[in-house]
Coordinates of C-alpha atoms in Angstrom, one line a residue:
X1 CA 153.6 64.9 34.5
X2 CA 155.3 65.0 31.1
X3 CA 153.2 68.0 30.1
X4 CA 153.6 70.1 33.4
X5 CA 157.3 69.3 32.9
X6 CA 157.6 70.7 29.7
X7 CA 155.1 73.4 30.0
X8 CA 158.0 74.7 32.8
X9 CA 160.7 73.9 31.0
X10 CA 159.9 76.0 28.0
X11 CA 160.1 78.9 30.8
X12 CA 163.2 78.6 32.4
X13 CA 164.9 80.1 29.8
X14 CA 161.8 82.9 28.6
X15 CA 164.3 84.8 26.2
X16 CA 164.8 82.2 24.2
X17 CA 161.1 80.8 24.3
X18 CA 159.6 84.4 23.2
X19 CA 162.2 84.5 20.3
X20 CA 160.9 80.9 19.1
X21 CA 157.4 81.9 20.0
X22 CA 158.1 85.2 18.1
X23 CA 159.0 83.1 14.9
X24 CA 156.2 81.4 15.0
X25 CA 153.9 84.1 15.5
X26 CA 155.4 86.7 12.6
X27 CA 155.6 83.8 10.3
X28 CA 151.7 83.1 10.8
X29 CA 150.7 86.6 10.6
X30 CA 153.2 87.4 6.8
X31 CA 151.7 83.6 5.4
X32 CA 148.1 84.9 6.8
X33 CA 148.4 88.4 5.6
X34 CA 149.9 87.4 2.1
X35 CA 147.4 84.8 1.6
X36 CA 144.1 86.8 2.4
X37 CA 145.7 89.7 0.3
X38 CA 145.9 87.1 -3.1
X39 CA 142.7 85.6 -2.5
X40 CA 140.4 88.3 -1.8
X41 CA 142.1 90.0 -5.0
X42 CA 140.9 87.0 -6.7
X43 CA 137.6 86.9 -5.7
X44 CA 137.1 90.3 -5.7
X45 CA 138.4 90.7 -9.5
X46 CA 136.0 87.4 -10.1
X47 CA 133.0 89.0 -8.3
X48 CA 133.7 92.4 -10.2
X49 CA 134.0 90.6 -13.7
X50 CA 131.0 88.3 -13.0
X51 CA 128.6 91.5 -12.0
X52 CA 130.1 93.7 -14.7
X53 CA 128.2 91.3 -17.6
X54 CA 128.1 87.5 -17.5
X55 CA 127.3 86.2 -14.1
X56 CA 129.0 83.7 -12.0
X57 CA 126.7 81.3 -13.9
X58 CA 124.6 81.1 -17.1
X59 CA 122.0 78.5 -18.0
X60 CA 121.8 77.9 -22.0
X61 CA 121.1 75.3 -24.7
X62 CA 124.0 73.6 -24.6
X63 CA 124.7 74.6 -28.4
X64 CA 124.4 77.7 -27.9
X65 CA 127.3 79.1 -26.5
X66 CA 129.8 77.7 -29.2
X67 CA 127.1 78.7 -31.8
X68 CA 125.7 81.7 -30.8
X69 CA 123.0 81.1 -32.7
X70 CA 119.4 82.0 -32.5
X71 CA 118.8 78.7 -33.2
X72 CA 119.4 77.2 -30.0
X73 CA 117.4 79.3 -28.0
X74 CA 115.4 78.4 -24.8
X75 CA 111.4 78.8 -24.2
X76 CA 111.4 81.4 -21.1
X77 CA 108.4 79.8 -19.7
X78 CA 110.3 76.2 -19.1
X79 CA 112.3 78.1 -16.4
X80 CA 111.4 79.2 -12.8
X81 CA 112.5 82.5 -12.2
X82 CA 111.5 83.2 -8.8
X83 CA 112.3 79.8 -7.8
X84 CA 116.5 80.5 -9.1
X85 CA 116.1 83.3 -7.2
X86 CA 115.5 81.7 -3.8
X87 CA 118.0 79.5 -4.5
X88 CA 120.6 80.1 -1.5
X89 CA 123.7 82.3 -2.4
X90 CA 121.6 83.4 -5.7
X91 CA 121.7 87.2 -5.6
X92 CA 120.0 87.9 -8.6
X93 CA 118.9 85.9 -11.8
X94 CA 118.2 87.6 -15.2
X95 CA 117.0 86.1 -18.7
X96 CA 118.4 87.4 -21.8
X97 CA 118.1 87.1 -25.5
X98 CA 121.5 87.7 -27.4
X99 CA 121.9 88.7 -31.1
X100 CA 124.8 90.3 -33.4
X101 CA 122.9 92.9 -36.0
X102 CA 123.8 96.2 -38.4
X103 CA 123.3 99.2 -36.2
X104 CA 123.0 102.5 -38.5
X105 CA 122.2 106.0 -37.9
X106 CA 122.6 108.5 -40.9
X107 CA 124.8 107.6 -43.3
X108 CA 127.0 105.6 -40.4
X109 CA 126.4 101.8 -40.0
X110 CA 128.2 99.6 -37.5
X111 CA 128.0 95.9 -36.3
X112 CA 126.3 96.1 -33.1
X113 CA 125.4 93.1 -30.1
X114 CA 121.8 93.8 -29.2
X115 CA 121.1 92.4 -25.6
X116 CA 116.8 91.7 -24.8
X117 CA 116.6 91.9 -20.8
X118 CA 114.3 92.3 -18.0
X119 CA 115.1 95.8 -17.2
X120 CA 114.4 95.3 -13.2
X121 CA 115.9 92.1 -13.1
X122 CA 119.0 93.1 -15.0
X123 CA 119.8 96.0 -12.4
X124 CA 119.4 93.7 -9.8
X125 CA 121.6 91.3 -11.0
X126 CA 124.6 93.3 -12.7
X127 CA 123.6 97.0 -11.2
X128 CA 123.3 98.4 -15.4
X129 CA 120.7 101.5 -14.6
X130 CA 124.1 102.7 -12.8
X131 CA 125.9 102.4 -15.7
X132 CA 123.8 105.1 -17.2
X133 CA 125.3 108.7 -17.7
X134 CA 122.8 110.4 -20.3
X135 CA 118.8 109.8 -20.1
X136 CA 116.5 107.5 -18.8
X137 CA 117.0 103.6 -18.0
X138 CA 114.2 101.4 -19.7
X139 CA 110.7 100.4 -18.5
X140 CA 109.6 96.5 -19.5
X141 CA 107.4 97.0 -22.3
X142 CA 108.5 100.3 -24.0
X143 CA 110.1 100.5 -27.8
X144 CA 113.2 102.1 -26.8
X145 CA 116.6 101.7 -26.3
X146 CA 119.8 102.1 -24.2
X147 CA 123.4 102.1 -26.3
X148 CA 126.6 102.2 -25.5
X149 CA 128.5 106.1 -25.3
X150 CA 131.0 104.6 -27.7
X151 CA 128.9 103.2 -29.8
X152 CA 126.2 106.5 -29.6
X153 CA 129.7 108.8 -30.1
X154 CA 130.1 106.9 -33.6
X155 CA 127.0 106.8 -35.1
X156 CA 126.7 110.5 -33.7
X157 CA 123.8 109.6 -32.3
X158 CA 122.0 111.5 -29.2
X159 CA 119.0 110.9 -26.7
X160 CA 115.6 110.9 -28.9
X161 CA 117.2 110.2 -31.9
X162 CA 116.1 107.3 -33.5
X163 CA 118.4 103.9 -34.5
X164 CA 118.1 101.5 -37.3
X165 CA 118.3 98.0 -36.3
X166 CA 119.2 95.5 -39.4
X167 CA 120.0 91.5 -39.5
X168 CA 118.5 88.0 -38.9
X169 CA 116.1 86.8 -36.8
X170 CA 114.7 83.0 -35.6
X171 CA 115.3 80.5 -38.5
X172 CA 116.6 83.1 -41.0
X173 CA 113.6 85.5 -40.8
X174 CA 114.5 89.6 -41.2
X175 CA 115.1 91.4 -38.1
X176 CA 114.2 95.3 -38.7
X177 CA 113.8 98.0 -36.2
X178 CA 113.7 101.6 -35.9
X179 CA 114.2 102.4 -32.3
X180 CA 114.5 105.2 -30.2
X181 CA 117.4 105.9 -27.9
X182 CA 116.4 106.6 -24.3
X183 CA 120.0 106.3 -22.4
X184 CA 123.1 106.1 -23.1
X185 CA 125.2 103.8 -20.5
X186 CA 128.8 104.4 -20.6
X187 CA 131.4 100.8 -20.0
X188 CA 135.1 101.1 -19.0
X189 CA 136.1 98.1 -21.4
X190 CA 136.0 100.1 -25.3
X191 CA 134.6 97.0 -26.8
X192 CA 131.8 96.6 -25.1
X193 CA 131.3 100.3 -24.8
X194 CA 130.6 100.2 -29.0
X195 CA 128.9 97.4 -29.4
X196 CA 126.3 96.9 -26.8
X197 CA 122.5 98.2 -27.6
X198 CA 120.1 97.2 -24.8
X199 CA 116.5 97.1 -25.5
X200 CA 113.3 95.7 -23.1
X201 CA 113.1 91.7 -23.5
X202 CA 109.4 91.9 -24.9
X203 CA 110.6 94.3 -27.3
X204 CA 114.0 92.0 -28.5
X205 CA 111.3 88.7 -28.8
X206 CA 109.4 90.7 -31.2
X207 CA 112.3 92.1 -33.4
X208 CA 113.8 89.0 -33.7
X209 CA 110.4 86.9 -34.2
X210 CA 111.1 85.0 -31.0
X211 CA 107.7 85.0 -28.8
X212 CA 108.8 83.9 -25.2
X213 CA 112.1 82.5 -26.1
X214 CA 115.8 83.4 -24.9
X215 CA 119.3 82.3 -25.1
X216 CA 120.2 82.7 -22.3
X217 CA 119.6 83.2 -17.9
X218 CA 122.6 85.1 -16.2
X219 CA 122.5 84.0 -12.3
X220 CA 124.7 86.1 -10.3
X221 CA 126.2 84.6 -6.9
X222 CA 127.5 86.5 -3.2
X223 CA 130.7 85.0 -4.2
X224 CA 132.8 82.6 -5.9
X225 CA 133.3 80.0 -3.2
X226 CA 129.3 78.8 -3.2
X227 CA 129.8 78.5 -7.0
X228 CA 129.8 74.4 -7.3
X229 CA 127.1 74.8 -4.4
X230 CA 124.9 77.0 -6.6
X231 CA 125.4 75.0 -9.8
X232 CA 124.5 71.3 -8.0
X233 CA 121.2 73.2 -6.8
X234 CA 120.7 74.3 -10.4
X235 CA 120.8 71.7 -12.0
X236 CA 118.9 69.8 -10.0
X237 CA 115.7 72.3 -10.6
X238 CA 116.4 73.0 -15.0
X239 CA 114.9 70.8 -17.6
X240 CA 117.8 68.7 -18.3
X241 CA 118.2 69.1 -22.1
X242 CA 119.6 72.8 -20.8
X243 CA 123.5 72.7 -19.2
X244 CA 125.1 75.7 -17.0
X245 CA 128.1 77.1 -18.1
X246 CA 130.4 79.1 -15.0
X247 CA 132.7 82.2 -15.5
X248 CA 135.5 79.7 -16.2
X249 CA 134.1 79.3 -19.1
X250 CA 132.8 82.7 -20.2
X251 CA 135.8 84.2 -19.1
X252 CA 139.2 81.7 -19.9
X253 CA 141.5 84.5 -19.9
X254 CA 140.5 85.9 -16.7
X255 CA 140.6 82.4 -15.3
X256 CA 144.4 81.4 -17.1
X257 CA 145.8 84.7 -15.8
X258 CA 144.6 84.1 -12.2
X259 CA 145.8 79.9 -12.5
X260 CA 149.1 81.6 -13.4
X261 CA 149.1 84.3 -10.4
X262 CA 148.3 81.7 -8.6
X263 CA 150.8 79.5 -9.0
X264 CA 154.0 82.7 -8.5
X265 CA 151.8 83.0 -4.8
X266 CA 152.3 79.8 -3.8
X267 CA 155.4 79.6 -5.1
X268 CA 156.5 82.8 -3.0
X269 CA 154.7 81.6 0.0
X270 CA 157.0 78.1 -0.5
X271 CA 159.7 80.6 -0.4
X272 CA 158.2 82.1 2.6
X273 CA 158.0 79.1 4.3
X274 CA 161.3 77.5 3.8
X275 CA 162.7 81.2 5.5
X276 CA 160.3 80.1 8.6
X277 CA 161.5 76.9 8.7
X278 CA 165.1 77.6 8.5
X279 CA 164.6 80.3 11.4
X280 CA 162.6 78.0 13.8
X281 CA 165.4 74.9 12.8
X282 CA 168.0 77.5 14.4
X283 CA 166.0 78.5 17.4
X284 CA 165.4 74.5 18.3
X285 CA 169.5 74.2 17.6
X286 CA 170.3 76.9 20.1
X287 CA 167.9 75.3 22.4
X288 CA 168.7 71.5 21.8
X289 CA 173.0 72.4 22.3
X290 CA 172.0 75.2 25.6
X291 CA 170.7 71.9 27.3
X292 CA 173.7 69.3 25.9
X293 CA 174.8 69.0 29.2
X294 CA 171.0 68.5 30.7
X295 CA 170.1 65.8 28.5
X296 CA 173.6 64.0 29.2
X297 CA 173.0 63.9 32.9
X298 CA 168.9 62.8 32.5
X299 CA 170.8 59.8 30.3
X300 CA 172.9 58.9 33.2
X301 CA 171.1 59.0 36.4
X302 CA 168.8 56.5 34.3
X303 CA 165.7 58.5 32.3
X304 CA 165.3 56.8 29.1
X305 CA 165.8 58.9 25.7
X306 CA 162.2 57.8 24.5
X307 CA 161.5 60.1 27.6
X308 CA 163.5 63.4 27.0
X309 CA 161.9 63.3 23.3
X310 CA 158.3 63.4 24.7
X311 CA 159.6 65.9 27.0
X312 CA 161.1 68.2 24.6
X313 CA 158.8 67.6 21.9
X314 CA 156.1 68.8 23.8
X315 CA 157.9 72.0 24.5
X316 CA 158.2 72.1 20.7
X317 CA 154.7 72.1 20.6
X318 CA 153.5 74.3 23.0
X319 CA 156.3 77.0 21.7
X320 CA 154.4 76.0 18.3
X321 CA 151.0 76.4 19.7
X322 CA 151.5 79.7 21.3
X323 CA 152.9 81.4 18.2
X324 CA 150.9 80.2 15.7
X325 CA 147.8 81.0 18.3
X326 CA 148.8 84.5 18.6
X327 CA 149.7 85.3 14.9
X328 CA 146.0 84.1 14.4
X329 CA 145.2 86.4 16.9
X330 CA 147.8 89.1 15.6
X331 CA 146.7 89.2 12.0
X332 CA 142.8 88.8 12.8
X333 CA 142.5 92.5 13.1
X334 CA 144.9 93.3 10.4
X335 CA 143.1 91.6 7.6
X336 CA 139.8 92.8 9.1
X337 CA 140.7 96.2 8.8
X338 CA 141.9 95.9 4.8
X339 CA 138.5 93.5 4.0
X340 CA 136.9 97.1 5.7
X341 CA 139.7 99.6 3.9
X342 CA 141.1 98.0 0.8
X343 CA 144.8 99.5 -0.6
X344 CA 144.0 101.5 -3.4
X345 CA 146.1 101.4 -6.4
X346 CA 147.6 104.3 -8.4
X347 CA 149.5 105.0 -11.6
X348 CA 149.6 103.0 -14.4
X349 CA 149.0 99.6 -12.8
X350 CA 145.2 101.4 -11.7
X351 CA 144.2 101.7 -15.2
X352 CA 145.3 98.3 -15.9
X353 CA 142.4 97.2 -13.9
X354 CA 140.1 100.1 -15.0
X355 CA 140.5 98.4 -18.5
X356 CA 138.7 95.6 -17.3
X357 CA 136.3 97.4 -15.4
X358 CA 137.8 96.7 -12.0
X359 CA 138.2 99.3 -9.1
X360 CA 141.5 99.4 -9.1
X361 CA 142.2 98.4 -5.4
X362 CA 143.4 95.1 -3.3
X363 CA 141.1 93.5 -1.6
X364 CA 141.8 91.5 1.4
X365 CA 139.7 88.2 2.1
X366 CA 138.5 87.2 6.0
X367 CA 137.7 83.6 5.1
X368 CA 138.7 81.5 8.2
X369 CA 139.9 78.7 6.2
X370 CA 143.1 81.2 5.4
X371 CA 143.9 81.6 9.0
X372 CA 143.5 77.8 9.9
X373 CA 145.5 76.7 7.1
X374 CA 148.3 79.2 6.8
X375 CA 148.8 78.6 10.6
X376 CA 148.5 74.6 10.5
X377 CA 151.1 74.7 8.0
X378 CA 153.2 77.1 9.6
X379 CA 152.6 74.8 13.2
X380 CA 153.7 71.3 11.2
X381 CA 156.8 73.1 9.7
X382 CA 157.6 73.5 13.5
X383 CA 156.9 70.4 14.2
X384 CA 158.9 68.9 11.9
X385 CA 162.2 71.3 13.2
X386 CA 161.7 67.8 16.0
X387 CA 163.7 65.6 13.6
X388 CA 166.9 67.0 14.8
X389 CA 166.5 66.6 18.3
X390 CA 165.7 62.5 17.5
X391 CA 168.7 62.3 15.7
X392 CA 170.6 64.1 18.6
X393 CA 169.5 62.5 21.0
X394 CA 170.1 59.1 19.4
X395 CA 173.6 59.7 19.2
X396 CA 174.0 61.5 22.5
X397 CA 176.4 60.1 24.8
X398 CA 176.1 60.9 28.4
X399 CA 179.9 61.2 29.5
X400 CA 180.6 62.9 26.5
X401 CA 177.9 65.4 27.4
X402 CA 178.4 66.1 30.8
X403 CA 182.2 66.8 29.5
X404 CA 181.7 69.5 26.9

């Protein structure tokens, strides 16, 4: 009875319950469109970064990454490729072997990071062969190498020509190559651009007098959110003298800045939702003093108070329910459509995010968690607009109602 009695109530006056519902609604679909905006930016910067070079996870000797050193190396064989792979959410999985030599060519010599991988397994997993611009990408057991076009630029080096490798290999042995360049790959970020030299893993192991060992296995993910998911299953399947390491780690800077950004969003959305609850907390006061002289009457021919607040919160509710319900529905196709058609960004904010070899656009996320949320919070801010008709009618007197 209670329900039917409010659900007609809450259309007696339909002006006034479209602009509460109308409230409702925008405020779900700017708090669901502002949220999906900052999170898929996130991710998408995350998944951009992870797939440029390190991975959403790395599985090492857990020396190795404060180190660096050849020294704490891993024996290839002790790990399950193809079984990381079919691990779910795993899009690609990659070993490598890591080393910091002299590169020279002429009479120019340069400090160089020389990266051992599996070419087909490295394309999968952070898409290099389409980083090449000059040349061929690299077979598995060929004595070649790919360098950076930086890197090739300064050493005046060019496709065929050959480049002297130089430093130490496993427990302070000589590393020493002479190596052809097959391709040169080009990188948006300059220092990686001339440093990196990429050479077949087989090849790398028997530079560096390693023979089926690596320091490290690169696992890329479909996205950030399976990430604890992924590393649980990982670590459940490694030898467990090795640890994994996530992008948090590899990359702090990338992970402070977007802590920081995230912390102005939710701040702003806080802003945002103080504005909504200001305008709903003046929609119920329009409503709550229209109906002064209704309650007041109720009062007196003997319905209790406890009755009118179940009553009128329950309009509250269904006003709530039917805007935040349609602002899901209203911003559904709206963040749909910019997950499908990203903004692009111009000017100098663009090459901001070229310098870290974004695309320079913002991405909109479609995870349903944001819509849920964003509208549960925006439907308990409404509900809690109800405080000021309990204190209202508390001190509501019926002759003094019926009278003003």
């Amino acid at each position: 009875m209670y329900i039917q009695l409010s659900w007609r109530n809450i259309w007696r006056n339909k002006k006034r319950t479209l602009i509460a519902a109308a409230s409702v609604f925008f405020a779900v679909i700017t708090a669901i469109s502002t949220r999906s905006m900052q999170l898929g930016s996130y991710d998408y910067m995350i998944h951009s970064t992870a797939r440029f070079y390190s991975g959403y996870l790395q599985i090492q000797n857990p020396q190795y990454w404060e180190k660096r050193s050849l020294e704490n190396s891993m024996v290839q064989d002790s790990l399950n490729f193809d079984r990381l792979s079919a691990l779910s959410h795993v899009m690609g999985v990659t070993p490598r072997l890591e080393a910091f030599t002299l590169l020279s060519f002429g009479n120019t010599t340069r400090v160089g990071q020389v990266i051992g991988i599996d070419p087909p397994r490295e394309d999968q997993t952070t898409g290099l062969r389409s980083r090449l611009v000059e040349g061929a990408f690299l077979n598995e057991d060929e004595y070649a190498a790919i360098i950076g076009q930086g890197l090739a630029r300064m050493l005046g080096l060019s496709i065929g020509d050959s480049l002297v490798l130089y430093g130490q290999a496993y427990h302070g042995q000589i590393a020493a190559a002479l190596l052809p360049v097959k391709g040169i790959i080009q990188y948006p970020i300059r220092e990686l651009n001339n440093t990196l030299v990429y050479l077949p893993l087989k090849t790398a192991q028997d530079i560096f007098l390693m023979p089926g060992r690596i320091t490290s296995v690169v696992v890329m993910l479909d996205g950030n959110r399976h990430l604890n998911q992924a590393r649980s299953q990982l670590l459940k399947i490694i030898p467990q003298h090795y640890r994994v390491i996530d992008w948090q780690t590899m990359l702090p800077e990338l992970y402070q800045s977007i802590q920081l950004d995230n912390v102005s969003g939710m701040l702003m959305l806080a802003i945002l939702y103080v504005v909504i609850a200001f305008g709903l907390f003046g929609t119920i006061l329009m409503m709550i003093n229209e109906r002064r002289k209704e309650f007041g009457i109720l009062i007196a021919v003997g319905m209790k108070k406890s009755r009118i607040l179940l009553v009128t919160m329950s309009e509250i509710i269904f006003i709530s329910l039917v805007g935040a319900l349609s602002g899901i529905l209203g911003a559904l196709p709206l963040v749909l459509y910019f997950t499908r058609h990203p903004i692009r960004i111009t000017g100098e904010a663009a090459r901001s995010f070229e310098l870290f070899g974004i695309e320079p656009i913002f991405s909109f996320s479609s995870d349903p968690t944001i819509f849920f949320n964003q509208a549960l919070v925006v439907f308990l801010i409404a509900l809690a607009t109800f405080i000021y008709p309990v204190f209202f009618l508390k001190k509501l007197e019926p002759h003094e109602a019926m009278h003003a």
